[in-house]
Amino acid sequence: MNEDLKKTLLNPIFKGNPITVLVLGICSTVQLKGALVMALSVIIVTGLSSFVVSLLRNSIPNRVRIIVQLVVVAMMVILVDQVLRAYAYSIDKQLSVYIGLIITNCIVMGRIEAFALGNKPIPSLLDGLANGAGYGMILVIVAFFRELLGSGTLLGFRVLPASYVPNNLVILPPMALIILGCIVWVQRSIQKDLQEK
């Protein structure tokens, strides 16, 4: 595999994760199933939006590029939402507004601006997929701990013993930020180059 493509694919997932390095916000769910669907949705929207904008990059006038990007992202989000409504209605209902919020997600527009506008379609697709996967990985990790400690289950199946008393604090929204802070702390402890001086 080409070294540039390998870096494009692996860096956003591990070393240059957009959430832990840039400290972007996330739309966290309490249940792992919802987080997996949300992660897959972000991966698809980010990848396809980057691909389409890269295809159009030479024909988009600079003064309307943000509007065109928003239209492309909104179209991808609507497609994902409609597929979820058709094939996974209960999860779509559970995620409700979160799917729509992908339109305003920093990672989607950021990758279009930073990469897709200056690169060919296939590398842009891979960059979008990889950054979406990095974002999704953090969503899944946060939801894993919130569901496990908040209800003693994973994907709805009881994992911890019946004697486990669920920690209701973990299912509150601030706990998602605390878990995210712990993930950022662990990554910056491992990657010394990310530490601020």
Short mmCIF file of C-alpha atoms in Angstrom, two decimals:
data_model
loop_
_atom_site.label_atom_id
_atom_site.label_comp_id
_atom_site.label_asym_id
_atom_site.label_seq_id
_atom_site.Cartn_x
_atom_site.Cartn_y
_atom_site.Cartn_z
CA MET A 1 0.00 0.00 0.00
CA ASN A 2 1.19 3.51 -0.84
CA GLU A 3 2.69 5.19 2.25
CA ASP A 4 0.52 8.32 1.82
CA LEU A 5 -2.67 6.24 1.58
CA LYS A 6 -1.63 4.22 4.62
CA LYS A 7 -1.11 7.44 6.59
CA THR A 8 -4.44 8.82 5.31
CA LEU A 9 -6.23 5.68 6.53
CA LEU A 10 -4.51 5.00 9.86
CA ASN A 11 -3.58 8.42 11.26
CA PRO A 12 -7.16 9.65 11.93
CA ILE A 13 -8.06 6.44 13.73
CA PHE A 14 -5.13 6.29 16.11
CA LYS A 15 -2.42 8.95 16.35
CA GLY A 16 -4.33 11.87 14.83
CA ASN A 17 -7.85 11.04 16.00
CA PRO A 18 -10.00 14.11 15.31
CA ILE A 19 -11.72 13.91 18.70
CA THR A 20 -8.74 13.36 20.95
CA VAL A 21 -6.28 15.60 19.09
CA LEU A 22 -8.56 18.47 18.07
CA VAL A 23 -10.91 17.93 21.05
CA LEU A 24 -14.06 18.19 18.96
CA GLY A 25 -17.44 17.60 20.55
CA ILE A 26 -19.41 14.40 20.15
CA CYS A 27 -23.08 13.42 20.21
CA SER A 28 -22.91 10.60 22.73
CA THR A 29 -25.59 8.03 23.35
CA VAL A 30 -25.99 5.94 26.48
CA GLN A 31 -26.46 2.66 24.61
CA LEU A 32 -23.80 0.91 22.57
CA LYS A 33 -26.22 -0.06 19.78
CA GLY A 34 -27.09 3.58 19.16
CA ALA A 35 -23.42 4.55 19.22
CA LEU A 36 -22.56 1.89 16.63
CA VAL A 37 -25.30 3.14 14.30
CA MET A 38 -24.28 6.76 14.86
CA ALA A 39 -20.62 5.86 14.19
CA LEU A 40 -21.54 4.09 10.96
CA SER A 41 -23.68 7.06 9.93
CA VAL A 42 -20.83 9.52 10.51
CA ILE A 43 -18.41 7.28 8.59
CA ILE A 44 -20.76 7.08 5.59
CA VAL A 45 -21.62 10.79 5.59
CA THR A 46 -18.01 11.93 6.02
CA GLY A 47 -16.67 9.55 3.39
CA LEU A 48 -19.32 10.15 0.74
CA SER A 49 -19.45 13.92 1.31
CA SER A 50 -15.67 14.18 0.90
CA PHE A 51 -15.85 12.05 -2.25
CA VAL A 52 -18.62 14.12 -3.86
CA VAL A 53 -17.07 17.49 -2.98
CA SER A 54 -13.73 16.29 -4.33
CA LEU A 55 -15.44 15.34 -7.60
CA LEU A 56 -16.97 18.83 -7.79
CA ARG A 57 -13.99 20.79 -6.41
CA ASN A 58 -12.84 22.27 -9.71
CA SER A 59 -16.32 23.46 -10.69
CA ILE A 60 -17.41 25.05 -7.39
CA PRO A 61 -17.03 28.85 -7.36
CA ASN A 62 -15.13 29.92 -4.24
CA ARG A 63 -17.83 32.35 -3.11
CA VAL A 64 -20.45 29.59 -2.78
CA ARG A 65 -18.24 26.65 -1.76
CA ILE A 66 -19.56 26.50 1.83
CA ILE A 67 -23.16 26.45 0.61
CA VAL A 68 -22.39 23.68 -1.87
CA GLN A 69 -20.60 21.70 0.85
CA LEU A 70 -23.57 22.07 3.20
CA VAL A 71 -25.97 20.94 0.48
CA VAL A 72 -23.83 17.85 -0.22
CA VAL A 73 -23.54 16.99 3.49
CA ALA A 74 -27.27 17.59 4.06
CA MET A 75 -28.10 15.32 1.11
CA MET A 76 -25.91 12.52 2.55
CA VAL A 77 -27.45 12.93 6.02
CA ILE A 78 -30.96 12.77 4.56
CA LEU A 79 -30.06 9.61 2.64
CA VAL A 80 -28.64 7.96 5.77
CA ASP A 81 -31.67 9.03 7.82
CA GLN A 82 -34.10 7.65 5.23
CA VAL A 83 -32.26 4.32 5.08
CA LEU A 84 -32.37 4.10 8.88
CA ARG A 85 -36.10 4.88 8.89
CA ALA A 86 -36.73 2.17 6.33
CA TYR A 87 -34.55 -0.58 7.81
CA ALA A 88 -33.90 0.28 11.47
CA TYR A 89 -36.83 2.40 12.57
CA SER A 90 -36.44 1.79 16.31
CA ILE A 91 -32.81 2.91 16.28
CA ASP A 92 -33.65 5.89 14.07
CA LYS A 93 -36.33 6.89 16.59
CA GLN A 94 -33.86 6.46 19.47
CA LEU A 95 -31.20 8.62 17.76
CA SER A 96 -33.85 11.09 16.52
CA VAL A 97 -32.15 14.49 16.33
CA TYR A 98 -28.57 13.18 16.54
CA ILE A 99 -28.57 11.94 12.94
CA GLY A 100 -29.67 15.37 11.73
CA LEU A 101 -26.91 17.00 13.76
CA ILE A 102 -24.29 15.31 11.58
CA ILE A 103 -24.89 18.21 9.16
CA THR A 104 -23.33 20.60 11.66
CA ASN A 105 -20.59 18.22 12.76
CA CYS A 106 -17.15 19.84 12.68
CA ILE A 107 -15.45 16.68 11.44
CA VAL A 108 -17.50 16.48 8.24
CA MET A 109 -17.02 20.09 7.13
CA GLY A 110 -13.47 20.16 8.46
CA ARG A 111 -12.34 17.21 6.32
CA ILE A 112 -14.03 18.67 3.26
CA GLU A 113 -12.24 21.99 3.75
CA ALA A 114 -8.89 20.56 4.82
CA PHE A 115 -8.61 17.60 2.45
CA ALA A 116 -11.35 17.03 -0.14
CA LEU A 117 -11.09 20.47 -1.76
CA GLY A 118 -7.41 19.90 -2.54
CA ASN A 119 -7.24 16.20 -3.33
CA LYS A 120 -8.57 13.63 -5.79
CA PRO A 121 -11.81 11.71 -5.10
CA ILE A 122 -10.41 8.32 -3.94
CA PRO A 123 -7.93 9.75 -1.39
CA SER A 124 -10.72 12.11 -0.25
CA LEU A 125 -13.10 9.18 0.18
CA LEU A 126 -10.49 7.28 2.21
CA ASP A 127 -9.71 10.35 4.32
CA GLY A 128 -13.41 10.89 5.03
CA LEU A 129 -13.96 7.23 5.92
CA ALA A 130 -10.89 7.14 8.18
CA ASN A 131 -11.78 10.36 10.01
CA GLY A 132 -15.35 9.15 10.39
CA ALA A 133 -13.99 5.87 11.80
CA GLY A 134 -11.79 7.75 14.27
CA TYR A 135 -14.76 9.81 15.38
CA GLY A 136 -16.95 6.70 15.55
CA MET A 137 -14.39 4.79 17.59
CA ILE A 138 -14.57 7.43 20.33
CA LEU A 139 -18.40 7.37 20.25
CA VAL A 140 -18.34 3.60 20.71
CA ILE A 141 -15.80 3.70 23.55
CA VAL A 142 -17.80 6.33 25.45
CA ALA A 143 -21.08 4.45 24.94
CA PHE A 144 -19.43 1.16 25.96
CA PHE A 145 -18.54 2.51 29.40
CA ARG A 146 -21.80 4.42 29.82
CA GLU A 147 -23.96 1.39 29.08
CA LEU A 148 -21.75 -1.07 30.98
CA LEU A 149 -21.48 1.00 34.17
CA GLY A 150 -24.87 2.71 33.86
CA SER A 151 -26.98 -0.41 33.41
CA GLY A 152 -24.67 -3.44 33.59
CA THR A 153 -25.47 -4.40 30.00
CA LEU A 154 -23.84 -4.28 26.56
CA LEU A 155 -26.00 -4.19 23.43
CA GLY A 156 -28.93 -4.83 25.76
CA PHE A 157 -27.53 -8.10 27.17
CA ARG A 158 -26.71 -8.33 30.87
CA VAL A 159 -22.93 -8.54 31.28
CA LEU A 160 -22.37 -7.65 34.91
CA PRO A 161 -23.86 -9.85 37.66
CA ALA A 162 -27.48 -9.27 38.69
CA SER A 163 -26.17 -8.04 42.05
CA TYR A 164 -24.51 -5.06 40.29
CA VAL A 165 -26.20 -1.79 41.23
CA PRO A 166 -26.27 0.47 38.14
CA ASN A 167 -24.50 3.79 38.52
CA ASN A 168 -27.08 6.35 37.41
CA LEU A 169 -24.44 9.09 37.33
CA VAL A 170 -22.84 7.40 34.30
CA ILE A 171 -25.95 7.79 32.13
CA LEU A 172 -26.11 11.57 32.69
CA PRO A 173 -24.71 13.74 29.85
CA PRO A 174 -21.78 15.21 31.85
CA MET A 175 -20.35 11.71 32.28
CA ALA A 176 -19.81 11.48 28.51
CA LEU A 177 -17.52 14.51 28.79
CA ILE A 178 -15.70 13.00 31.75
CA ILE A 179 -15.11 9.72 29.86
CA LEU A 180 -13.99 11.71 26.81
CA GLY A 181 -11.60 13.67 29.02
CA CYS A 182 -10.14 10.39 30.31
CA ILE A 183 -9.64 9.14 26.75
CA VAL A 184 -7.87 12.38 25.78
CA TRP A 185 -5.70 12.13 28.91
CA VAL A 186 -4.71 8.53 28.12
CA GLN A 187 -3.82 9.37 24.51
CA ARG A 188 -1.79 12.42 25.48
CA SER A 189 0.01 10.39 28.15
CA ILE A 190 1.02 7.88 25.49
CA GLN A 191 1.75 10.42 22.74
CA LYS A 192 4.09 12.91 24.37
CA ASP A 193 4.13 15.09 21.21
CA LEU A 194 0.47 16.06 21.87
CA GLN A 195 1.22 17.49 25.31
CA GLU A 196 1.12 21.25 25.54
CA LYS A 197 4.14 22.96 26.96
#
